[in-house]
């Protein structure tokens, strides 16, 4: 754990160890982030939280995305600015590729996963090109609401986009993860979607509603609530000019 205190943390360390084992077993596309890069990401993460006025002491899970075109990676970390962070796992993703109509760069900042923008599940339908934009039927779509962002087409200017994190077509588009491809949302591997969903990684707000007696259809019956579940998606840009060895391009991963 980067900068973490050790006293009274044995239970949390055990939970993190189990979660890392589950990630390695359940997520098909994984990246091995070096400690030096993790330290840099933690700095960017804490900067984004500070700018957003977000602070907490008890450790919780956070999903961090690097939208840099030469990286395109998602990291699940647990911790807090007060005690430090541990990496649970990392995986390739696709963020926004500007240049075409209604395409945005994925916005930077901290975005809350709350009941104000309820999640839903994919129907598995195909568009005119035969693409399942949200992935297989039943895949969860994580909704972070409307976000202001500069348009990536025509003469630019500000507009709003719906920021979501979701699976993509497993037969056509998932093989492109690790490169910018989307209209602004965050596309993730189906197995990562399953992991985040089943383990309740970002379900702090949903778990609070359950505790108050709510019935939430979007939560799966076989979910296993994770201690210290989180509610924050943080998007950063490492502005790398070259692709790091630990985040290879899709074709390199398949060799």
PDB file of C-alpha atoms in Angstrom:
ATOM      1  CA  UNK A   1       0.000   0.000   0.000  1.00  0.00           C
ATOM      2  CA  UNK A   2       1.412   3.334  -1.054  1.00  0.00           C
ATOM      3  CA  UNK A   3       1.752   5.400   2.138  1.00  0.00           C
ATOM      4  CA  UNK A   4      -0.816   3.342   4.030  1.00  0.00           C
ATOM      5  CA  UNK A   5      -0.912   2.895   7.771  1.00  0.00           C
ATOM      6  CA  UNK A   6      -0.699  -0.703   8.964  1.00  0.00           C
ATOM      7  CA  UNK A   7      -2.272  -0.624  12.437  1.00  0.00           C
ATOM      8  CA  UNK A   8      -5.792  -2.036  12.556  1.00  0.00           C
ATOM      9  CA  UNK A   9      -5.715  -2.832   8.846  1.00  0.00           C
ATOM     10  CA  UNK A  10      -5.391  -6.625   8.874  1.00  0.00           C
ATOM     11  CA  UNK A  11      -9.030  -7.203   7.945  1.00  0.00           C
ATOM     12  CA  UNK A  12      -8.852  -4.714   5.119  1.00  0.00           C
ATOM     13  CA  UNK A  13      -5.595  -6.180   3.852  1.00  0.00           C
ATOM     14  CA  UNK A  14      -7.208  -9.619   3.795  1.00  0.00           C
ATOM     15  CA  UNK A  15     -10.197  -8.231   1.890  1.00  0.00           C
ATOM     16  CA  UNK A  16      -7.882  -6.558  -0.618  1.00  0.00           C
ATOM     17  CA  UNK A  17      -5.881  -9.746  -1.084  1.00  0.00           C
ATOM     18  CA  UNK A  18      -9.094 -11.667  -1.775  1.00  0.00           C
ATOM     19  CA  UNK A  19     -10.302  -9.004  -4.175  1.00  0.00           C
ATOM     20  CA  UNK A  20      -7.009  -9.085  -6.101  1.00  0.00           C
ATOM     21  CA  UNK A  21      -7.251 -12.870  -6.353  1.00  0.00           C
ATOM     22  CA  UNK A  22     -10.804 -12.596  -7.634  1.00  0.00           C
ATOM     23  CA  UNK A  23      -9.771  -9.927 -10.138  1.00  0.00           C
ATOM     24  CA  UNK A  24      -6.955 -12.112 -11.480  1.00  0.00           C
ATOM     25  CA  UNK A  25      -9.282 -15.084 -11.749  1.00  0.00           C
ATOM     26  CA  UNK A  26     -12.324 -13.342 -13.217  1.00  0.00           C
ATOM     27  CA  UNK A  27     -11.024 -10.527 -15.432  1.00  0.00           C
ATOM     28  CA  UNK A  28      -9.670 -11.795 -18.744  1.00  0.00           C
ATOM     29  CA  UNK A  29      -7.829  -8.654 -19.887  1.00  0.00           C
ATOM     30  CA  UNK A  30      -5.368  -7.485 -17.227  1.00  0.00           C
ATOM     31  CA  UNK A  31      -2.527  -4.971 -17.110  1.00  0.00           C
ATOM     32  CA  UNK A  32       0.438  -5.024 -14.727  1.00  0.00           C
ATOM     33  CA  UNK A  33       1.003  -1.437 -13.615  1.00  0.00           C
ATOM     34  CA  UNK A  34       4.540  -0.803 -12.245  1.00  0.00           C
ATOM     35  CA  UNK A  35       4.888   0.803  -8.822  1.00  0.00           C
ATOM     36  CA  UNK A  36       6.435   3.954 -10.291  1.00  0.00           C
ATOM     37  CA  UNK A  37       3.455   4.500 -12.581  1.00  0.00           C
ATOM     38  CA  UNK A  38       1.054   3.664  -9.767  1.00  0.00           C
ATOM     39  CA  UNK A  39       2.670   6.368  -7.636  1.00  0.00           C
ATOM     40  CA  UNK A  40       2.090   8.877 -10.444  1.00  0.00           C
ATOM     41  CA  UNK A  41      -1.538   7.803 -10.822  1.00  0.00           C
ATOM     42  CA  UNK A  42      -2.123   8.153  -7.087  1.00  0.00           C
ATOM     43  CA  UNK A  43      -0.832  11.718  -7.295  1.00  0.00           C
ATOM     44  CA  UNK A  44      -3.188  12.468 -10.191  1.00  0.00           C
ATOM     45  CA  UNK A  45      -6.075  10.777  -8.377  1.00  0.00           C
ATOM     46  CA  UNK A  46      -5.596  12.770  -5.202  1.00  0.00           C
ATOM     47  CA  UNK A  47      -5.271  15.974  -7.214  1.00  0.00           C
ATOM     48  CA  UNK A  48      -8.584  15.300  -8.937  1.00  0.00           C
ATOM     49  CA  UNK A  49     -10.288  14.549  -5.623  1.00  0.00           C
ATOM     50  CA  UNK A  50      -8.885  17.703  -4.038  1.00  0.00           C
ATOM     51  CA  UNK A  51     -10.030  19.899  -6.950  1.00  0.00           C
ATOM     52  CA  UNK A  52     -13.501  18.381  -6.644  1.00  0.00           C
ATOM     53  CA  UNK A  53     -13.572  19.018  -2.886  1.00  0.00           C
ATOM     54  CA  UNK A  54     -13.884  15.309  -2.080  1.00  0.00           C
ATOM     55  CA  UNK A  55     -12.286  13.954   1.081  1.00  0.00           C
ATOM     56  CA  UNK A  56     -12.721  10.881   3.250  1.00  0.00           C
ATOM     57  CA  UNK A  57     -10.676   9.014   5.854  1.00  0.00           C
ATOM     58  CA  UNK A  58     -11.978   5.447   5.761  1.00  0.00           C
ATOM     59  CA  UNK A  59     -10.589   3.583   2.739  1.00  0.00           C
ATOM     60  CA  UNK A  60     -12.938   2.901  -0.137  1.00  0.00           C
ATOM     61  CA  UNK A  61     -12.718   1.644  -3.700  1.00  0.00           C
ATOM     62  CA  UNK A  62     -12.205   4.033  -6.608  1.00  0.00           C
ATOM     63  CA  UNK A  63     -12.213   3.424 -10.359  1.00  0.00           C
ATOM     64  CA  UNK A  64      -9.483   5.473 -12.047  1.00  0.00           C
ATOM     65  CA  UNK A  65      -9.272   5.855 -15.844  1.00  0.00           C
ATOM     66  CA  UNK A  66      -6.345   7.246 -17.846  1.00  0.00           C
ATOM     67  CA  UNK A  67      -7.804   8.625 -21.070  1.00  0.00           C
ATOM     68  CA  UNK A  68      -4.373   9.312 -22.651  1.00  0.00           C
ATOM     69  CA  UNK A  69      -4.497   7.836 -26.193  1.00  0.00           C
ATOM     70  CA  UNK A  70      -1.211   6.008 -25.570  1.00  0.00           C
ATOM     71  CA  UNK A  71      -2.534   4.336 -22.410  1.00  0.00           C
ATOM     72  CA  UNK A  72      -6.341   3.799 -22.298  1.00  0.00           C
ATOM     73  CA  UNK A  73      -6.359   1.955 -18.992  1.00  0.00           C
ATOM     74  CA  UNK A  74      -8.604   1.512 -15.968  1.00  0.00           C
ATOM     75  CA  UNK A  75      -7.281   0.919 -12.462  1.00  0.00           C
ATOM     76  CA  UNK A  76      -9.297  -0.195  -9.442  1.00  0.00           C
ATOM     77  CA  UNK A  77      -7.671   1.098  -6.265  1.00  0.00           C
ATOM     78  CA  UNK A  78      -8.652   1.188  -2.629  1.00  0.00           C
ATOM     79  CA  UNK A  79      -7.659   3.731  -0.025  1.00  0.00           C
ATOM     80  CA  UNK A  80      -7.973   7.385   0.877  1.00  0.00           C
ATOM     81  CA  UNK A  81      -5.750  10.464   0.697  1.00  0.00           C
ATOM     82  CA  UNK A  82      -5.214  10.100   4.440  1.00  0.00           C
ATOM     83  CA  UNK A  83      -3.866   6.533   4.528  1.00  0.00           C
ATOM     84  CA  UNK A  84      -2.721   5.758   0.973  1.00  0.00           C
ATOM     85  CA  UNK A  85      -3.772   3.387  -1.786  1.00  0.00           C
ATOM     86  CA  UNK A  86      -3.479  -0.202  -2.983  1.00  0.00           C
ATOM     87  CA  UNK A  87      -4.009  -1.463  -6.525  1.00  0.00           C
ATOM     88  CA  UNK A  88      -6.638  -4.167  -6.935  1.00  0.00           C
ATOM     89  CA  UNK A  89      -6.234  -4.596 -10.681  1.00  0.00           C
ATOM     90  CA  UNK A  90      -6.012  -2.864 -14.053  1.00  0.00           C
ATOM     91  CA  UNK A  91      -7.469  -3.472 -17.494  1.00  0.00           C
ATOM     92  CA  UNK A  92      -7.528  -1.866 -20.988  1.00  0.00           C
ATOM     93  CA  UNK A  93     -10.456   0.365 -21.942  1.00  0.00           C
ATOM     94  CA  UNK A  94     -11.576   2.694 -24.725  1.00  0.00           C
ATOM     95  CA  UNK A  95     -12.428   6.335 -24.110  1.00  0.00           C
ATOM     96  CA  UNK A  96     -13.631   9.141 -26.380  1.00  0.00           C
ATOM     97  CA  UNK A  97     -12.205   9.688 -29.854  1.00  0.00           C
ATOM     98  CA  UNK A  98     -13.083  13.196 -31.100  1.00  0.00           C
ATOM     99  CA  UNK A  99     -13.272  14.135 -34.749  1.00  0.00           C
ATOM    100  CA  UNK A 100     -16.705  12.872 -35.747  1.00  0.00           C
ATOM    101  CA  UNK A 101     -20.199  14.201 -35.065  1.00  0.00           C
ATOM    102  CA  UNK A 102     -21.298  13.817 -31.439  1.00  0.00           C
ATOM    103  CA  UNK A 103     -17.881  12.498 -30.375  1.00  0.00           C
ATOM    104  CA  UNK A 104     -16.282  13.946 -27.249  1.00  0.00           C
ATOM    105  CA  UNK A 105     -13.089  13.497 -25.341  1.00  0.00           C
ATOM    106  CA  UNK A 106     -14.010  11.666 -22.158  1.00  0.00           C
ATOM    107  CA  UNK A 107     -14.263  14.448 -19.548  1.00  0.00           C
ATOM    108  CA  UNK A 108     -11.658  14.771 -16.806  1.00  0.00           C
ATOM    109  CA  UNK A 109     -12.525  14.896 -13.126  1.00  0.00           C
ATOM    110  CA  UNK A 110     -14.347  13.007 -10.389  1.00  0.00           C
ATOM    111  CA  UNK A 111     -17.833  11.664 -11.119  1.00  0.00           C
ATOM    112  CA  UNK A 112     -20.156  10.221  -8.493  1.00  0.00           C
ATOM    113  CA  UNK A 113     -21.979   6.946  -9.033  1.00  0.00           C
ATOM    114  CA  UNK A 114     -25.215   7.776  -7.244  1.00  0.00           C
ATOM    115  CA  UNK A 115     -28.918   7.009  -7.208  1.00  0.00           C
ATOM    116  CA  UNK A 116     -29.535  10.337  -8.957  1.00  0.00           C
ATOM    117  CA  UNK A 117     -28.627   8.606 -12.246  1.00  0.00           C
ATOM    118  CA  UNK A 118     -29.778   4.990 -11.883  1.00  0.00           C
ATOM    119  CA  UNK A 119     -27.939   2.250 -13.742  1.00  0.00           C
ATOM    120  CA  UNK A 120     -29.682  -0.042 -16.194  1.00  0.00           C
ATOM    121  CA  UNK A 121     -28.854  -3.215 -18.117  1.00  0.00           C
ATOM    122  CA  UNK A 122     -28.188  -3.870 -21.784  1.00  0.00           C
ATOM    123  CA  UNK A 123     -30.858  -5.452 -23.927  1.00  0.00           C
ATOM    124  CA  UNK A 124     -28.273  -6.918 -26.272  1.00  0.00           C
ATOM    125  CA  UNK A 125     -29.841  -5.339 -29.347  1.00  0.00           C
ATOM    126  CA  UNK A 126     -27.792  -4.659 -32.480  1.00  0.00           C
ATOM    127  CA  UNK A 127     -27.627  -1.459 -34.510  1.00  0.00           C
ATOM    128  CA  UNK A 128     -27.758  -1.225 -38.312  1.00  0.00           C
ATOM    129  CA  UNK A 129     -24.142  -2.429 -38.474  1.00  0.00           C
ATOM    130  CA  UNK A 130     -24.853  -5.461 -36.307  1.00  0.00           C
ATOM    131  CA  UNK A 131     -23.025  -3.956 -33.315  1.00  0.00           C
ATOM    132  CA  UNK A 132     -24.212  -4.464 -29.740  1.00  0.00           C
ATOM    133  CA  UNK A 133     -23.225  -1.047 -28.415  1.00  0.00           C
ATOM    134  CA  UNK A 134     -23.757  -1.958 -24.766  1.00  0.00           C
ATOM    135  CA  UNK A 135     -22.467  -5.506 -25.110  1.00  0.00           C
ATOM    136  CA  UNK A 136     -24.222  -8.731 -24.235  1.00  0.00           C
ATOM    137  CA  UNK A 137     -27.766  -8.774 -22.882  1.00  0.00           C
ATOM    138  CA  UNK A 138     -27.767  -8.158 -19.144  1.00  0.00           C
ATOM    139  CA  UNK A 139     -24.498  -6.222 -19.020  1.00  0.00           C
ATOM    140  CA  UNK A 140     -24.681  -3.364 -16.538  1.00  0.00           C
ATOM    141  CA  UNK A 141     -24.437   0.237 -17.700  1.00  0.00           C
ATOM    142  CA  UNK A 142     -22.942   2.483 -15.012  1.00  0.00           C
ATOM    143  CA  UNK A 143     -24.437   5.957 -15.329  1.00  0.00           C
ATOM    144  CA  UNK A 144     -22.627   9.054 -14.035  1.00  0.00           C
ATOM    145  CA  UNK A 145     -25.051  11.629 -15.396  1.00  0.00           C
ATOM    146  CA  UNK A 146     -24.553  14.633 -17.658  1.00  0.00           C
ATOM    147  CA  UNK A 147     -21.110  16.189 -17.944  1.00  0.00           C
ATOM    148  CA  UNK A 148     -20.055  19.411 -19.647  1.00  0.00           C
ATOM    149  CA  UNK A 149     -17.336  18.841 -22.218  1.00  0.00           C
ATOM    150  CA  UNK A 150     -15.898  20.461 -25.331  1.00  0.00           C
ATOM    151  CA  UNK A 151     -17.343  19.115 -28.553  1.00  0.00           C
ATOM    152  CA  UNK A 152     -14.908  17.037 -30.591  1.00  0.00           C
ATOM    153  CA  UNK A 153     -16.296  17.995 -33.976  1.00  0.00           C
ATOM    154  CA  UNK A 154     -16.945  21.020 -36.168  1.00  0.00           C
ATOM    155  CA  UNK A 155     -15.682  24.194 -34.472  1.00  0.00           C
ATOM    156  CA  UNK A 156     -15.768  22.826 -30.969  1.00  0.00           C
ATOM    157  CA  UNK A 157     -17.454  24.749 -28.204  1.00  0.00           C
ATOM    158  CA  UNK A 158     -19.004  23.374 -25.043  1.00  0.00           C
ATOM    159  CA  UNK A 159     -21.876  20.940 -24.877  1.00  0.00           C
ATOM    160  CA  UNK A 160     -23.055  18.172 -22.556  1.00  0.00           C
ATOM    161  CA  UNK A 161     -22.699  14.420 -22.875  1.00  0.00           C
ATOM    162  CA  UNK A 162     -24.009  11.476 -20.904  1.00  0.00           C
ATOM    163  CA  UNK A 163     -21.061   9.850 -19.164  1.00  0.00           C
ATOM    164  CA  UNK A 164     -21.440   6.099 -18.873  1.00  0.00           C
ATOM    165  CA  UNK A 165     -19.164   3.123 -18.341  1.00  0.00           C
ATOM    166  CA  UNK A 166     -20.247  -0.061 -20.066  1.00  0.00           C
ATOM    167  CA  UNK A 167     -19.268  -3.168 -21.990  1.00  0.00           C
ATOM    168  CA  UNK A 168     -19.025  -3.169 -25.763  1.00  0.00           C
ATOM    169  CA  UNK A 169     -19.640  -5.604 -28.583  1.00  0.00           C
ATOM    170  CA  UNK A 170     -17.680  -8.739 -27.613  1.00  0.00           C
ATOM    171  CA  UNK A 171     -17.180  -9.933 -31.186  1.00  0.00           C
ATOM    172  CA  UNK A 172     -16.251  -6.688 -32.966  1.00  0.00           C
ATOM    173  CA  UNK A 173     -15.232  -3.895 -30.597  1.00  0.00           C
ATOM    174  CA  UNK A 174     -13.847  -5.521 -27.459  1.00  0.00           C
ATOM    175  CA  UNK A 175     -10.701  -6.514 -29.353  1.00  0.00           C
ATOM    176  CA  UNK A 176     -10.000  -2.781 -29.882  1.00  0.00           C
ATOM    177  CA  UNK A 177      -9.906  -1.938 -26.172  1.00  0.00           C
ATOM    178  CA  UNK A 178      -6.685  -0.163 -25.340  1.00  0.00           C
ATOM    179  CA  UNK A 179      -7.292   2.425 -28.060  1.00  0.00           C
ATOM    180  CA  UNK A 180      -9.596   5.472 -28.078  1.00  0.00           C
ATOM    181  CA  UNK A 181     -12.811   4.453 -29.852  1.00  0.00           C
ATOM    182  CA  UNK A 182     -15.933   5.752 -28.135  1.00  0.00           C
ATOM    183  CA  UNK A 183     -18.185   8.797 -28.399  1.00  0.00           C
ATOM    184  CA  UNK A 184     -17.031   9.834 -24.947  1.00  0.00           C
ATOM    185  CA  UNK A 185     -18.158   7.004 -22.685  1.00  0.00           C
ATOM    186  CA  UNK A 186     -15.795   4.448 -21.175  1.00  0.00           C
ATOM    187  CA  UNK A 187     -15.927   1.029 -22.804  1.00  0.00           C
ATOM    188  CA  UNK A 188     -14.662  -1.830 -20.641  1.00  0.00           C
ATOM    189  CA  UNK A 189     -14.143  -5.583 -21.115  1.00  0.00           C
ATOM    190  CA  UNK A 190     -17.185  -7.762 -20.440  1.00  0.00           C
ATOM    191  CA  UNK A 191     -15.306  -9.681 -17.761  1.00  0.00           C
ATOM    192  CA  UNK A 192     -14.373  -6.440 -15.991  1.00  0.00           C
ATOM    193  CA  UNK A 193     -17.987  -5.278 -16.143  1.00  0.00           C
ATOM    194  CA  UNK A 194     -18.985  -8.577 -14.561  1.00  0.00           C
ATOM    195  CA  UNK A 195     -16.372  -8.201 -11.827  1.00  0.00           C
ATOM    196  CA  UNK A 196     -17.334  -4.621 -10.918  1.00  0.00           C
ATOM    197  CA  UNK A 197     -21.016  -5.583 -10.973  1.00  0.00           C
ATOM    198  CA  UNK A 198     -20.844  -8.812  -9.004  1.00  0.00           C
ATOM    199  CA  UNK A 199     -18.399  -7.487  -6.401  1.00  0.00           C
ATOM    200  CA  UNK A 200     -20.255  -4.187  -5.955  1.00  0.00           C
ATOM    201  CA  UNK A 201     -17.088  -2.148  -6.512  1.00  0.00           C
ATOM    202  CA  UNK A 202     -18.937   1.150  -7.070  1.00  0.00           C
ATOM    203  CA  UNK A 203     -22.153   0.337  -5.218  1.00  0.00           C
ATOM    204  CA  UNK A 204     -21.797   2.344  -1.985  1.00  0.00           C
ATOM    205  CA  UNK A 205     -24.910   4.406  -2.760  1.00  0.00           C
ATOM    206  CA  UNK A 206     -26.865   1.337  -3.841  1.00  0.00           C
ATOM    207  CA  UNK A 207     -25.916  -0.541  -0.688  1.00  0.00           C
ATOM    208  CA  UNK A 208     -27.097   2.397   1.410  1.00  0.00           C
ATOM    209  CA  UNK A 209     -30.462   2.250  -0.355  1.00  0.00           C
ATOM    210  CA  UNK A 210     -30.694  -1.488   0.309  1.00  0.00           C
ATOM    211  CA  UNK A 211     -29.977  -0.891   3.983  1.00  0.00           C
ATOM    212  CA  UNK A 212     -32.926   1.516   4.040  1.00  0.00           C
ATOM    213  CA  UNK A 213     -35.210  -1.181   2.641  1.00  0.00           C
ATOM    214  CA  UNK A 214     -35.218  -0.257  -1.048  1.00  0.00           C
ATOM    215  CA  UNK A 215     -35.705  -2.927  -3.705  1.00  0.00           C
ATOM    216  CA  UNK A 216     -33.309  -2.340  -6.591  1.00  0.00           C
ATOM    217  CA  UNK A 217     -33.968  -4.410  -9.690  1.00  0.00           C
ATOM    218  CA  UNK A 218     -30.627  -3.536 -11.300  1.00  0.00           C
ATOM    219  CA  UNK A 219     -28.602  -5.396  -8.635  1.00  0.00           C
ATOM    220  CA  UNK A 220     -27.892  -8.999  -9.537  1.00  0.00           C
ATOM    221  CA  UNK A 221     -29.163 -11.809  -7.323  1.00  0.00           C
ATOM    222  CA  UNK A 222     -25.717 -13.391  -6.923  1.00  0.00           C
ATOM    223  CA  UNK A 223     -23.886 -10.183  -5.977  1.00  0.00           C
ATOM    224  CA  UNK A 224     -21.295 -10.348  -3.232  1.00  0.00           C
ATOM    225  CA  UNK A 225     -21.097  -6.973  -1.518  1.00  0.00           C
ATOM    226  CA  UNK A 226     -17.504  -5.829  -1.092  1.00  0.00           C
ATOM    227  CA  UNK A 227     -16.487  -4.116   2.159  1.00  0.00           C
ATOM    228  CA  UNK A 228     -15.580  -0.485   1.577  1.00  0.00           C
ATOM    229  CA  UNK A 229     -17.451  -0.217  -1.722  1.00  0.00           C
ATOM    230  CA  UNK A 230     -16.918   3.098  -3.479  1.00  0.00           C
ATOM    231  CA  UNK A 231     -18.864   5.649  -5.469  1.00  0.00           C
ATOM    232  CA  UNK A 232     -16.265   7.619  -7.458  1.00  0.00           C
ATOM    233  CA  UNK A 233     -15.048   7.364 -11.028  1.00  0.00           C
ATOM    234  CA  UNK A 234     -11.989   9.546 -11.588  1.00  0.00           C
ATOM    235  CA  UNK A 235     -10.743  10.311 -15.111  1.00  0.00           C
ATOM    236  CA  UNK A 236      -7.209  11.641 -15.606  1.00  0.00           C
ATOM    237  CA  UNK A 237      -4.877  12.157 -18.554  1.00  0.00           C
ATOM    238  CA  UNK A 238      -1.231  11.187 -18.112  1.00  0.00           C
ATOM    239  CA  UNK A 239      -0.361  12.971 -21.410  1.00  0.00           C
ATOM    240  CA  UNK A 240       2.093  10.258 -22.429  1.00  0.00           C
ATOM    241  CA  UNK A 241       3.731  10.629 -25.829  1.00  0.00           C
ATOM    242  CA  UNK A 242       4.677   6.958 -26.064  1.00  0.00           C
ATOM    243  CA  UNK A 243       2.824   3.809 -25.110  1.00  0.00           C
ATOM    244  CA  UNK A 244       4.241   2.266 -21.924  1.00  0.00           C
ATOM    245  CA  UNK A 245       5.254  -1.417 -22.091  1.00  0.00           C
ATOM    246  CA  UNK A 246       2.634  -2.395 -19.502  1.00  0.00           C
ATOM    247  CA  UNK A 247      -0.236  -1.014 -21.662  1.00  0.00           C
ATOM    248  CA  UNK A 248       0.425  -2.608 -25.062  1.00  0.00           C
ATOM    249  CA  UNK A 249      -1.715  -1.880 -28.117  1.00  0.00           C
ATOM    250  CA  UNK A 250      -4.422  -4.473 -28.861  1.00  0.00           C
ATOM    251  CA  UNK A 251      -2.435  -6.248 -31.591  1.00  0.00           C
ATOM    252  CA  UNK A 252       0.593  -6.513 -29.308  1.00  0.00           C
ATOM    253  CA  UNK A 253      -1.526  -8.054 -26.536  1.00  0.00           C
ATOM    254  CA  UNK A 254      -2.705 -10.799 -28.893  1.00  0.00           C
ATOM    255  CA  UNK A 255       0.796 -11.903 -29.938  1.00  0.00           C
TER     256      UNK A 255
END
